[in-house]
Amino acid sequence: MSDREVGQLLNDLPSAHGASKASAPADASGLGGRLRAWKRRLNDPAKRARRAARAIRHIRFVYFAHVDDDSLFGEYHHELVTAEVLLDRALAARASGMRALNPTLSGDAEDRLFVRPPRGSFYDVTPEYIRWYGRDGIRRDVPMVREELAIELMGEYAYSYNQALNVATNNSGALAREDQTWLLARAKAPIYCRPLHATEFRQLVKAIEAAYNVPHGDANVTRANVEIARRAAAMLGALLDEYIQTPFRTPELAKAFADFHSAHLQRVADASRMLALLPVPVTGVMGWFSAKRARIYAEVQARLASR
């Protein structure tokens, strides 16, 4: 997940406050004591686990001082807050091991997953009805995914699998298994580490674009926020494991996103090739085929990004 690149982008973010003052040198005895204390903390497995589960990096923009919230600066600050909150959520979701961004699954798909239509709203046994209710009319706890619905339609209407999958895709709100699993996990995640679907991803892109277009004012604030927005755009490119065209309209942000996105996908493809050189894993042939499929997918994504 490009840990090194994301760390370099976020560890030395610019600021409008200038360089921090150097601290007074510590004596040797005090330094040795602190070093021993740090070693004890680093060797504590409980503390290591807590640190691993904690999102420790954040992006923070620089705000104009002493401005009216109803002014143009107030609207700009609102965009800064939006960008910070959504970026924090993406980074926290990534730190927890979830897929941080899903740029293809909109918020409407989430509504179709969690809003059950009343049984009386159906006048016939449609694919959408089968998705939500069984043959005996009892509602399902979780709606069927697209693959399950296709198999059910094959038994109901004697379709081939391709025909059934096409009907399930175009005549119901059924989601692919991977997408539905991701949405269910997203719903269970705390709000501070909830990953972003496509609607929120577009909102984040818009906020980063707005942060880049700083209103005329303090030159230090302008210089800092332009660089922070550029790094935020680059970080989004390093968080996406599937190829997408750059969502930014500003040329500088689009270039930063594309450069890091392409480099990240190429690095994932290189890592998958190295794994392919290893012997067949203990999981057997099926595990080997899964790894091969992941390698082919990663190489395709890298080639799309390099075009």
PDB file of C-alpha atoms in Angstrom:
ATOM      1  CA  MET A   1       0.000   0.000   0.000  1.00  0.00           C
ATOM      2  CA  SER A   2       2.902   2.382  -0.692  1.00  0.00           C
ATOM      3  CA  ASP A   3       3.768   2.929   2.965  1.00  0.00           C
ATOM      4  CA  ARG A   4       7.059   4.608   2.145  1.00  0.00           C
ATOM      5  CA  GLU A   5       5.574   7.047  -0.362  1.00  0.00           C
ATOM      6  CA  VAL A   6       2.596   7.946   1.821  1.00  0.00           C
ATOM      7  CA  GLY A   7       4.927   8.492   4.772  1.00  0.00           C
ATOM      8  CA  GLN A   8       7.187  10.781   2.765  1.00  0.00           C
ATOM      9  CA  LEU A   9       4.176  12.783   1.584  1.00  0.00           C
ATOM     10  CA  LEU A  10       2.743  13.293   5.054  1.00  0.00           C
ATOM     11  CA  ASN A  11       5.714  13.468   7.426  1.00  0.00           C
ATOM     12  CA  ASP A  12       6.959  16.950   6.434  1.00  0.00           C
ATOM     13  CA  LEU A  13       3.870  18.829   5.338  1.00  0.00           C
ATOM     14  CA  PRO A  14       4.467  22.568   4.829  1.00  0.00           C
ATOM     15  CA  SER A  15       3.091  25.101   7.270  1.00  0.00           C
ATOM     16  CA  ALA A  16       2.581  28.832   7.459  1.00  0.00           C
ATOM     17  CA  HIS A  17       4.209  28.986  10.891  1.00  0.00           C
ATOM     18  CA  GLY A  18       7.824  28.659   9.790  1.00  0.00           C
ATOM     19  CA  ALA A  19      10.456  26.268  11.067  1.00  0.00           C
ATOM     20  CA  SER A  20      10.103  24.975  14.579  1.00  0.00           C
ATOM     21  CA  LYS A  21      12.639  26.066  17.147  1.00  0.00           C
ATOM     22  CA  ALA A  22      15.373  23.633  17.981  1.00  0.00           C
ATOM     23  CA  SER A  23      15.073  22.119  21.422  1.00  0.00           C
ATOM     24  CA  ALA A  24      17.842  22.442  23.975  1.00  0.00           C
ATOM     25  CA  PRO A  25      20.359  19.566  23.892  1.00  0.00           C
ATOM     26  CA  ALA A  26      19.771  16.942  26.530  1.00  0.00           C
ATOM     27  CA  ASP A  27      22.497  15.637  28.785  1.00  0.00           C
ATOM     28  CA  ALA A  28      23.835  12.116  28.293  1.00  0.00           C
ATOM     29  CA  SER A  29      22.198  10.647  31.389  1.00  0.00           C
ATOM     30  CA  GLY A  30      18.758  11.992  30.487  1.00  0.00           C
ATOM     31  CA  LEU A  31      19.105  10.782  26.918  1.00  0.00           C
ATOM     32  CA  GLY A  32      20.135   7.305  28.054  1.00  0.00           C
ATOM     33  CA  GLY A  33      17.165   7.082  30.407  1.00  0.00           C
ATOM     34  CA  ARG A  34      14.754   8.095  27.684  1.00  0.00           C
ATOM     35  CA  LEU A  35      16.338   5.581  25.319  1.00  0.00           C
ATOM     36  CA  ARG A  36      15.861   2.749  27.812  1.00  0.00           C
ATOM     37  CA  ALA A  37      12.246   3.798  28.364  1.00  0.00           C
ATOM     38  CA  TRP A  38      11.592   3.835  24.620  1.00  0.00           C
ATOM     39  CA  LYS A  39      13.107   0.349  24.264  1.00  0.00           C
ATOM     40  CA  ARG A  40      10.757  -0.960  26.947  1.00  0.00           C
ATOM     41  CA  ARG A  41       7.782   0.588  25.179  1.00  0.00           C
ATOM     42  CA  LEU A  42       8.820  -0.712  21.773  1.00  0.00           C
ATOM     43  CA  ASN A  43       9.183  -4.241  23.145  1.00  0.00           C
ATOM     44  CA  ASP A  44       5.703  -4.214  24.658  1.00  0.00           C
ATOM     45  CA  PRO A  45       3.508  -6.320  22.293  1.00  0.00           C
ATOM     46  CA  ALA A  46       0.285  -4.696  23.508  1.00  0.00           C
ATOM     47  CA  LYS A  47       1.603  -1.244  22.693  1.00  0.00           C
ATOM     48  CA  ARG A  48       2.808  -2.448  19.291  1.00  0.00           C
ATOM     49  CA  ALA A  49      -0.658  -3.792  18.485  1.00  0.00           C
ATOM     50  CA  ARG A  50      -2.310  -0.527  19.505  1.00  0.00           C
ATOM     51  CA  ARG A  51       0.114   1.500  17.406  1.00  0.00           C
ATOM     52  CA  ALA A  52      -0.525  -0.737  14.382  1.00  0.00           C
ATOM     53  CA  ALA A  53      -4.288  -0.203  14.658  1.00  0.00           C
ATOM     54  CA  ARG A  54      -3.998   3.557  15.024  1.00  0.00           C
ATOM     55  CA  ALA A  55      -3.961   6.031  12.127  1.00  0.00           C
ATOM     56  CA  ILE A  56      -0.996   8.182  13.099  1.00  0.00           C
ATOM     57  CA  ARG A  57      -0.675  10.378  10.025  1.00  0.00           C
ATOM     58  CA  HIS A  58      -3.023  13.189   9.113  1.00  0.00           C
ATOM     59  CA  ILE A  59      -3.227  15.940   6.524  1.00  0.00           C
ATOM     60  CA  ARG A  60      -3.859  19.384   7.975  1.00  0.00           C
ATOM     61  CA  PHE A  61      -4.268  22.522   5.900  1.00  0.00           C
ATOM     62  CA  VAL A  62      -3.426  26.052   7.005  1.00  0.00           C
ATOM     63  CA  TYR A  63      -6.309  28.423   7.829  1.00  0.00           C
ATOM     64  CA  PHE A  64      -6.514  32.172   7.446  1.00  0.00           C
ATOM     65  CA  ALA A  65      -6.578  34.032  10.755  1.00  0.00           C
ATOM     66  CA  HIS A  66      -9.280  36.468  11.945  1.00  0.00           C
ATOM     67  CA  VAL A  67     -11.768  36.050   9.089  1.00  0.00           C
ATOM     68  CA  ASP A  68     -15.550  36.188   8.993  1.00  0.00           C
ATOM     69  CA  ASP A  69     -17.167  32.774   8.596  1.00  0.00           C
ATOM     70  CA  ASP A  70     -19.692  34.276   6.159  1.00  0.00           C
ATOM     71  CA  SER A  71     -16.975  35.586   3.852  1.00  0.00           C
ATOM     72  CA  LEU A  72     -15.216  33.913   0.951  1.00  0.00           C
ATOM     73  CA  PHE A  73     -12.622  32.682   3.435  1.00  0.00           C
ATOM     74  CA  GLY A  74     -15.358  30.959   5.428  1.00  0.00           C
ATOM     75  CA  GLU A  75     -16.454  28.966   2.371  1.00  0.00           C
ATOM     76  CA  TYR A  76     -12.826  28.090   1.706  1.00  0.00           C
ATOM     77  CA  HIS A  77     -12.345  26.917   5.293  1.00  0.00           C
ATOM     78  CA  HIS A  78     -15.435  24.712   4.922  1.00  0.00           C
ATOM     79  CA  GLU A  79     -13.778  22.954   1.969  1.00  0.00           C
ATOM     80  CA  LEU A  80     -10.591  22.529   4.012  1.00  0.00           C
ATOM     81  CA  VAL A  81     -12.537  20.849   6.829  1.00  0.00           C
ATOM     82  CA  THR A  82     -14.277  18.544   4.333  1.00  0.00           C
ATOM     83  CA  ALA A  83     -10.958  17.516   2.805  1.00  0.00           C
ATOM     84  CA  GLU A  84      -9.354  16.901   6.209  1.00  0.00           C
ATOM     85  CA  VAL A  85     -12.235  14.777   7.534  1.00  0.00           C
ATOM     86  CA  LEU A  86     -12.476  12.598   4.430  1.00  0.00           C
ATOM     87  CA  LEU A  87      -8.691  12.193   4.160  1.00  0.00           C
ATOM     88  CA  ASP A  88      -8.516  11.174   7.833  1.00  0.00           C
ATOM     89  CA  ARG A  89     -11.188   8.540   7.229  1.00  0.00           C
ATOM     90  CA  ALA A  90      -9.368   7.146   4.195  1.00  0.00           C
ATOM     91  CA  LEU A  91      -6.050   6.925   6.041  1.00  0.00           C
ATOM     92  CA  ALA A  92      -7.660   5.366   9.125  1.00  0.00           C
ATOM     93  CA  ALA A  93      -9.501   2.800   6.983  1.00  0.00           C
ATOM     94  CA  ARG A  94      -6.229   1.943   5.257  1.00  0.00           C
ATOM     95  CA  ALA A  95      -4.476   1.565   8.624  1.00  0.00           C
ATOM     96  CA  SER A  96      -7.214  -0.841   9.788  1.00  0.00           C
ATOM     97  CA  GLY A  97      -6.660  -3.070   6.749  1.00  0.00           C
ATOM     98  CA  MET A  98      -9.765  -2.130   4.760  1.00  0.00           C
ATOM     99  CA  ARG A  99      -9.972  -0.979   1.170  1.00  0.00           C
ATOM    100  CA  ALA A 100      -9.851   2.751   1.787  1.00  0.00           C
ATOM    101  CA  LEU A 101     -11.399   4.009  -1.467  1.00  0.00           C
ATOM    102  CA  ASN A 102     -13.965   2.557  -3.852  1.00  0.00           C
ATOM    103  CA  PRO A 103     -14.255   5.024  -6.761  1.00  0.00           C
ATOM    104  CA  THR A 104     -16.816   2.930  -8.691  1.00  0.00           C
ATOM    105  CA  LEU A 105     -19.433   2.101  -6.031  1.00  0.00           C
ATOM    106  CA  SER A 106     -21.749   5.063  -5.407  1.00  0.00           C
ATOM    107  CA  GLY A 107     -23.850   5.902  -2.390  1.00  0.00           C
ATOM    108  CA  ASP A 108     -26.971   4.825  -4.305  1.00  0.00           C
ATOM    109  CA  ALA A 109     -25.687   1.247  -4.247  1.00  0.00           C
ATOM    110  CA  GLU A 110     -25.446   1.478  -0.474  1.00  0.00           C
ATOM    111  CA  ASP A 111     -29.075   2.630  -0.311  1.00  0.00           C
ATOM    112  CA  ARG A 112     -30.151  -0.309  -2.484  1.00  0.00           C
ATOM    113  CA  LEU A 113     -28.393  -2.671  -0.091  1.00  0.00           C
ATOM    114  CA  PHE A 114     -29.885  -1.411   3.186  1.00  0.00           C
ATOM    115  CA  VAL A 115     -33.349  -0.175   2.137  1.00  0.00           C
ATOM    116  CA  ARG A 116     -35.633  -3.200   1.812  1.00  0.00           C
ATOM    117  CA  PRO A 117     -38.672  -2.655  -0.457  1.00  0.00           C
ATOM    118  CA  PRO A 118     -42.012  -3.707   1.101  1.00  0.00           C
ATOM    119  CA  ARG A 119     -43.279  -7.096  -0.016  1.00  0.00           C
ATOM    120  CA  GLY A 120     -46.543  -5.497  -1.118  1.00  0.00           C
ATOM    121  CA  SER A 121     -44.760  -3.207  -3.575  1.00  0.00           C
ATOM    122  CA  PHE A 122     -44.127  -6.180  -5.906  1.00  0.00           C
ATOM    123  CA  TYR A 123     -46.950  -7.270  -8.213  1.00  0.00           C
ATOM    124  CA  ASP A 124     -44.992 -10.186  -9.681  1.00  0.00           C
ATOM    125  CA  VAL A 125     -42.011 -12.414  -8.945  1.00  0.00           C
ATOM    126  CA  THR A 126     -39.292 -10.208 -10.391  1.00  0.00           C
ATOM    127  CA  PRO A 127     -35.495 -10.582 -10.032  1.00  0.00           C
ATOM    128  CA  GLU A 128     -35.566  -7.811  -7.430  1.00  0.00           C
ATOM    129  CA  TYR A 129     -38.233  -9.700  -5.450  1.00  0.00           C
ATOM    130  CA  ILE A 130     -36.178 -12.906  -5.580  1.00  0.00           C
ATOM    131  CA  ARG A 131     -33.185 -10.915  -4.397  1.00  0.00           C
ATOM    132  CA  TRP A 132     -35.016  -9.845  -1.221  1.00  0.00           C
ATOM    133  CA  TYR A 133     -37.524 -12.661  -0.584  1.00  0.00           C
ATOM    134  CA  GLY A 134     -37.380 -16.447  -0.838  1.00  0.00           C
ATOM    135  CA  ARG A 135     -39.727 -18.790  -2.677  1.00  0.00           C
ATOM    136  CA  ASP A 136     -41.851 -19.075   0.479  1.00  0.00           C
ATOM    137  CA  GLY A 137     -42.119 -15.289   0.767  1.00  0.00           C
ATOM    138  CA  ILE A 138     -39.888 -15.030   3.842  1.00  0.00           C
ATOM    139  CA  ARG A 139     -37.564 -12.059   3.648  1.00  0.00           C
ATOM    140  CA  ARG A 140     -33.848 -12.676   3.566  1.00  0.00           C
ATOM    141  CA  ASP A 141     -31.650 -11.285   6.319  1.00  0.00           C
ATOM    142  CA  VAL A 142     -29.171 -10.078   3.670  1.00  0.00           C
ATOM    143  CA  PRO A 143     -30.162  -9.606   0.006  1.00  0.00           C
ATOM    144  CA  MET A 144     -28.648 -11.989  -2.501  1.00  0.00           C
ATOM    145  CA  VAL A 145     -25.497 -10.974  -4.303  1.00  0.00           C
ATOM    146  CA  ARG A 146     -25.442 -10.886  -8.096  1.00  0.00           C
ATOM    147  CA  GLU A 147     -23.782 -14.280  -8.459  1.00  0.00           C
ATOM    148  CA  GLU A 148     -26.283 -15.986  -6.118  1.00  0.00           C
ATOM    149  CA  LEU A 149     -29.225 -14.323  -7.843  1.00  0.00           C
ATOM    150  CA  ALA A 150     -27.992 -15.532 -11.243  1.00  0.00           C
ATOM    151  CA  ILE A 151     -27.914 -19.140  -9.991  1.00  0.00           C
ATOM    152  CA  GLU A 152     -31.430 -18.729  -8.546  1.00  0.00           C
ATOM    153  CA  LEU A 153     -32.702 -17.383 -11.888  1.00  0.00           C
ATOM    154  CA  MET A 154     -31.139 -20.338 -13.688  1.00  0.00           C
ATOM    155  CA  GLY A 155     -33.293 -22.688 -11.615  1.00  0.00           C
ATOM    156  CA  GLU A 156     -36.392 -20.474 -11.868  1.00  0.00           C
ATOM    157  CA  TYR A 157     -36.390 -19.688 -15.600  1.00  0.00           C
ATOM    158  CA  ALA A 158     -33.903 -22.216 -17.103  1.00  0.00           C
ATOM    159  CA  TYR A 159     -31.512 -19.459 -18.160  1.00  0.00           C
ATOM    160  CA  SER A 160     -27.887 -20.094 -18.969  1.00  0.00           C
ATOM    161  CA  TYR A 161     -25.503 -18.586 -16.432  1.00  0.00           C
ATOM    162  CA  ASN A 162     -24.527 -15.712 -18.728  1.00  0.00           C
ATOM    163  CA  GLN A 163     -28.187 -14.902 -19.449  1.00  0.00           C
ATOM    164  CA  ALA A 164     -29.065 -15.081 -15.752  1.00  0.00           C
ATOM    165  CA  LEU A 165     -26.118 -12.878 -14.801  1.00  0.00           C
ATOM    166  CA  ASN A 166     -27.149 -10.317 -17.412  1.00  0.00           C
ATOM    167  CA  VAL A 167     -30.741 -10.277 -16.069  1.00  0.00           C
ATOM    168  CA  ALA A 168     -29.501  -9.969 -12.475  1.00  0.00           C
ATOM    169  CA  THR A 169     -27.242  -7.066 -13.460  1.00  0.00           C
ATOM    170  CA  ASN A 170     -29.738  -5.091 -15.546  1.00  0.00           C
ATOM    171  CA  ASN A 171     -33.074  -5.941 -13.890  1.00  0.00           C
ATOM    172  CA  SER A 172     -32.264  -5.785 -10.195  1.00  0.00           C
ATOM    173  CA  GLY A 173     -30.219  -3.842  -7.701  1.00  0.00           C
ATOM    174  CA  ALA A 174     -28.057  -6.845  -6.853  1.00  0.00           C
ATOM    175  CA  LEU A 175     -24.385  -6.093  -6.197  1.00  0.00           C
ATOM    176  CA  ALA A 176     -21.332  -8.163  -6.964  1.00  0.00           C
ATOM    177  CA  ARG A 177     -20.196 -10.265  -4.024  1.00  0.00           C
ATOM    178  CA  GLU A 178     -17.023  -8.233  -3.517  1.00  0.00           C
ATOM    179  CA  ASP A 179     -18.908  -4.913  -3.535  1.00  0.00           C
ATOM    180  CA  GLN A 180     -21.613  -6.097  -1.131  1.00  0.00           C
ATOM    181  CA  THR A 181     -19.032  -7.523   1.262  1.00  0.00           C
ATOM    182  CA  TRP A 182     -17.168  -4.201   1.210  1.00  0.00           C
ATOM    183  CA  LEU A 183     -20.348  -2.191   1.897  1.00  0.00           C
ATOM    184  CA  LEU A 184     -21.333  -4.444   4.803  1.00  0.00           C
ATOM    185  CA  ALA A 185     -17.867  -4.086   6.331  1.00  0.00           C
ATOM    186  CA  ARG A 186     -18.005  -0.324   5.759  1.00  0.00           C
ATOM    187  CA  ALA A 187     -21.333  -0.089   7.591  1.00  0.00           C
ATOM    188  CA  LYS A 188     -19.887  -1.879  10.628  1.00  0.00           C
ATOM    189  CA  ALA A 189     -16.749   0.294  10.773  1.00  0.00           C
ATOM    190  CA  PRO A 190     -16.669   3.269  13.178  1.00  0.00           C
ATOM    191  CA  ILE A 191     -17.253   6.577  11.434  1.00  0.00           C
ATOM    192  CA  TYR A 192     -13.687   7.782  12.005  1.00  0.00           C
ATOM    193  CA  CYS A 193     -12.260   4.896   9.919  1.00  0.00           C
ATOM    194  CA  ARG A 194     -15.129   4.309   7.506  1.00  0.00           C
ATOM    195  CA  PRO A 195     -13.800   3.989   3.925  1.00  0.00           C
ATOM    196  CA  LEU A 196     -15.083   6.223   1.142  1.00  0.00           C
ATOM    197  CA  HIS A 197     -17.467   5.155  -1.609  1.00  0.00           C
ATOM    198  CA  ALA A 198     -17.561   6.855  -5.010  1.00  0.00           C
ATOM    199  CA  THR A 199     -19.871   9.695  -3.936  1.00  0.00           C
ATOM    200  CA  GLU A 200     -17.596  10.631  -1.023  1.00  0.00           C
ATOM    201  CA  PHE A 201     -14.515  10.130  -3.194  1.00  0.00           C
ATOM    202  CA  ARG A 202     -15.820  12.735  -5.677  1.00  0.00           C
ATOM    203  CA  GLN A 203     -16.610  15.045  -2.756  1.00  0.00           C
ATOM    204  CA  LEU A 204     -13.023  14.647  -1.530  1.00  0.00           C
ATOM    205  CA  VAL A 205     -11.598  15.386  -4.990  1.00  0.00           C
ATOM    206  CA  LYS A 206     -13.734  18.527  -5.196  1.00  0.00           C
ATOM    207  CA  ALA A 207     -12.547  19.660  -1.746  1.00  0.00           C
ATOM    208  CA  ILE A 208      -8.873  19.122  -2.661  1.00  0.00           C
ATOM    209  CA  GLU A 209      -9.386  21.141  -5.856  1.00  0.00           C
ATOM    210  CA  ALA A 210     -10.963  23.917  -3.788  1.00  0.00           C
ATOM    211  CA  ALA A 211      -8.085  23.790  -1.289  1.00  0.00           C
ATOM    212  CA  TYR A 212      -5.613  24.219  -4.150  1.00  0.00           C
ATOM    213  CA  ASN A 213      -7.417  27.338  -5.430  1.00  0.00           C
ATOM    214  CA  VAL A 214      -6.572  29.519  -2.417  1.00  0.00           C
ATOM    215  CA  PRO A 215      -8.306  32.935  -2.207  1.00  0.00           C
ATOM    216  CA  HIS A 216      -6.022  35.956  -2.387  1.00  0.00           C
ATOM    217  CA  GLY A 217      -4.605  36.691   1.027  1.00  0.00           C
ATOM    218  CA  ASP A 218      -1.600  35.648   3.077  1.00  0.00           C
ATOM    219  CA  ALA A 219       1.132  34.440   0.704  1.00  0.00           C
ATOM    220  CA  ASN A 220       2.433  31.939   3.284  1.00  0.00           C
ATOM    221  CA  VAL A 221      -0.997  30.330   3.597  1.00  0.00           C
ATOM    222  CA  THR A 222      -1.325  30.176  -0.172  1.00  0.00           C
ATOM    223  CA  ARG A 223       2.074  28.585  -0.642  1.00  0.00           C
ATOM    224  CA  ALA A 224       1.492  26.001   2.108  1.00  0.00           C
ATOM    225  CA  ASN A 225      -2.006  24.937   1.037  1.00  0.00           C
ATOM    226  CA  VAL A 226      -1.071  24.630  -2.631  1.00  0.00           C
ATOM    227  CA  GLU A 227       1.688  22.167  -1.698  1.00  0.00           C
ATOM    228  CA  ILE A 228      -0.518  20.286   0.811  1.00  0.00           C
ATOM    229  CA  ALA A 229      -3.270  19.899  -1.815  1.00  0.00           C
ATOM    230  CA  ARG A 230      -0.724  18.593  -4.321  1.00  0.00           C
ATOM    231  CA  ARG A 231       0.470  15.997  -1.818  1.00  0.00           C
ATOM    232  CA  ALA A 232      -3.105  15.019  -0.983  1.00  0.00           C
ATOM    233  CA  ALA A 233      -3.801  14.369  -4.669  1.00  0.00           C
ATOM    234  CA  ALA A 234      -0.611  12.289  -4.931  1.00  0.00           C
ATOM    235  CA  MET A 235      -1.598  10.313  -1.828  1.00  0.00           C
ATOM    236  CA  LEU A 236      -4.956   9.365  -3.367  1.00  0.00           C
ATOM    237  CA  GLY A 237      -3.089   7.925  -6.333  1.00  0.00           C
ATOM    238  CA  ALA A 238      -0.984   5.799  -3.977  1.00  0.00           C
ATOM    239  CA  LEU A 239      -4.083   4.435  -2.179  1.00  0.00           C
ATOM    240  CA  LEU A 240      -5.888   3.009  -5.214  1.00  0.00           C
ATOM    241  CA  ASP A 241      -5.073  -0.556  -6.285  1.00  0.00           C
ATOM    242  CA  GLU A 242      -7.181  -0.429  -9.457  1.00  0.00           C
ATOM    243  CA  TYR A 243      -6.538   1.904 -12.369  1.00  0.00           C
ATOM    244  CA  ILE A 244      -8.776   4.942 -12.795  1.00  0.00           C
ATOM    245  CA  GLN A 245      -8.304   8.055 -14.877  1.00  0.00           C
ATOM    246  CA  THR A 246      -7.257  11.083 -12.898  1.00  0.00           C
ATOM    247  CA  PRO A 247     -10.344  12.692 -11.304  1.00  0.00           C
ATOM    248  CA  PHE A 248      -8.686  16.119 -10.994  1.00  0.00           C
ATOM    249  CA  ARG A 249      -9.138  18.967 -13.461  1.00  0.00           C
ATOM    250  CA  THR A 250      -6.281  21.146 -12.232  1.00  0.00           C
ATOM    251  CA  PRO A 251      -3.217  20.133 -14.289  1.00  0.00           C
ATOM    252  CA  GLU A 252      -0.794  20.120 -11.325  1.00  0.00           C
ATOM    253  CA  LEU A 253      -3.095  17.941  -9.212  1.00  0.00           C
ATOM    254  CA  ALA A 254      -3.869  15.647 -12.147  1.00  0.00           C
ATOM    255  CA  LYS A 255      -0.154  15.115 -12.796  1.00  0.00           C
ATOM    256  CA  ALA A 256       0.610  14.410  -9.118  1.00  0.00           C
ATOM    257  CA  PHE A 257      -2.214  11.879  -8.944  1.00  0.00           C
ATOM    258  CA  ALA A 258      -1.271  10.157 -12.226  1.00  0.00           C
ATOM    259  CA  ASP A 259       2.443   9.919 -11.378  1.00  0.00           C
ATOM    260  CA  PHE A 260       1.914   8.308  -7.978  1.00  0.00           C
ATOM    261  CA  HIS A 261      -0.973   6.153  -9.209  1.00  0.00           C
ATOM    262  CA  SER A 262       1.101   4.720 -12.051  1.00  0.00           C
ATOM    263  CA  ALA A 263       4.139   4.145  -9.821  1.00  0.00           C
ATOM    264  CA  HIS A 264       2.015   2.415  -7.176  1.00  0.00           C
ATOM    265  CA  LEU A 265       0.351   0.059  -9.663  1.00  0.00           C
ATOM    266  CA  GLN A 266       3.710  -0.789 -11.219  1.00  0.00           C
ATOM    267  CA  ARG A 267       5.132  -1.577  -7.788  1.00  0.00           C
ATOM    268  CA  VAL A 268       2.154  -3.854  -6.996  1.00  0.00           C
ATOM    269  CA  ALA A 269       2.675  -5.676 -10.304  1.00  0.00           C
ATOM    270  CA  ASP A 270       6.408  -6.105  -9.591  1.00  0.00           C
ATOM    271  CA  ALA A 271       5.652  -7.515  -6.138  1.00  0.00           C
ATOM    272  CA  SER A 272       3.130  -9.979  -7.580  1.00  0.00           C
ATOM    273  CA  ARG A 273       5.733 -11.188 -10.114  1.00  0.00           C
ATOM    274  CA  MET A 274       8.173 -11.848  -7.284  1.00  0.00           C
ATOM    275  CA  LEU A 275       5.529 -13.896  -5.473  1.00  0.00           C
ATOM    276  CA  ALA A 276       4.952 -15.900  -8.656  1.00  0.00           C
ATOM    277  CA  LEU A 277       8.561 -17.128  -8.472  1.00  0.00           C
ATOM    278  CA  LEU A 278       7.915 -18.837  -5.143  1.00  0.00           C
ATOM    279  CA  PRO A 279       6.963 -22.556  -5.032  1.00  0.00           C
ATOM    280  CA  VAL A 280       3.349 -23.700  -4.825  1.00  0.00           C
ATOM    281  CA  PRO A 281       2.026 -22.541  -1.416  1.00  0.00           C
ATOM    282  CA  VAL A 282       0.795 -24.883   1.273  1.00  0.00           C
ATOM    283  CA  THR A 283      -2.791 -23.944   0.363  1.00  0.00           C
ATOM    284  CA  GLY A 284      -2.364 -26.076  -2.759  1.00  0.00           C
ATOM    285  CA  VAL A 285      -3.158 -25.550  -6.408  1.00  0.00           C
ATOM    286  CA  MET A 286      -6.206 -23.348  -5.756  1.00  0.00           C
ATOM    287  CA  GLY A 287      -4.066 -20.949  -3.775  1.00  0.00           C
ATOM    288  CA  TRP A 288      -1.555 -20.912  -6.625  1.00  0.00           C
ATOM    289  CA  PHE A 289      -4.277 -20.106  -9.151  1.00  0.00           C
ATOM    290  CA  SER A 290      -5.597 -17.320  -6.895  1.00  0.00           C
ATOM    291  CA  ALA A 291      -2.128 -15.802  -6.712  1.00  0.00           C
ATOM    292  CA  LYS A 292      -1.753 -16.079 -10.499  1.00  0.00           C
ATOM    293  CA  ARG A 293      -5.111 -14.365 -11.030  1.00  0.00           C
ATOM    294  CA  ALA A 294      -4.055 -11.551  -8.675  1.00  0.00           C
ATOM    295  CA  ARG A 295      -0.767 -11.189 -10.574  1.00  0.00           C
ATOM    296  CA  ILE A 296      -2.514 -10.941 -13.954  1.00  0.00           C
ATOM    297  CA  TYR A 297      -4.942  -8.369 -12.543  1.00  0.00           C
ATOM    298  CA  ALA A 298      -2.095  -6.282 -11.115  1.00  0.00           C
ATOM    299  CA  GLU A 299      -0.181  -6.372 -14.405  1.00  0.00           C
ATOM    300  CA  VAL A 300      -3.251  -5.291 -16.362  1.00  0.00           C
ATOM    301  CA  GLN A 301      -3.819  -2.366 -13.994  1.00  0.00           C
ATOM    302  CA  ALA A 302      -0.167  -1.322 -14.318  1.00  0.00           C
ATOM    303  CA  ARG A 303      -0.325  -1.420 -18.127  1.00  0.00           C
ATOM    304  CA  LEU A 304      -3.504   0.662 -18.143  1.00  0.00           C
ATOM    305  CA  ALA A 305      -1.805   3.277 -15.978  1.00  0.00           C
ATOM    306  CA  SER A 306       1.318   3.378 -18.185  1.00  0.00           C
ATOM    307  CA  ARG A 307      -0.559   4.077 -21.440  1.00  0.00           C
TER     308      ARG A 307
END
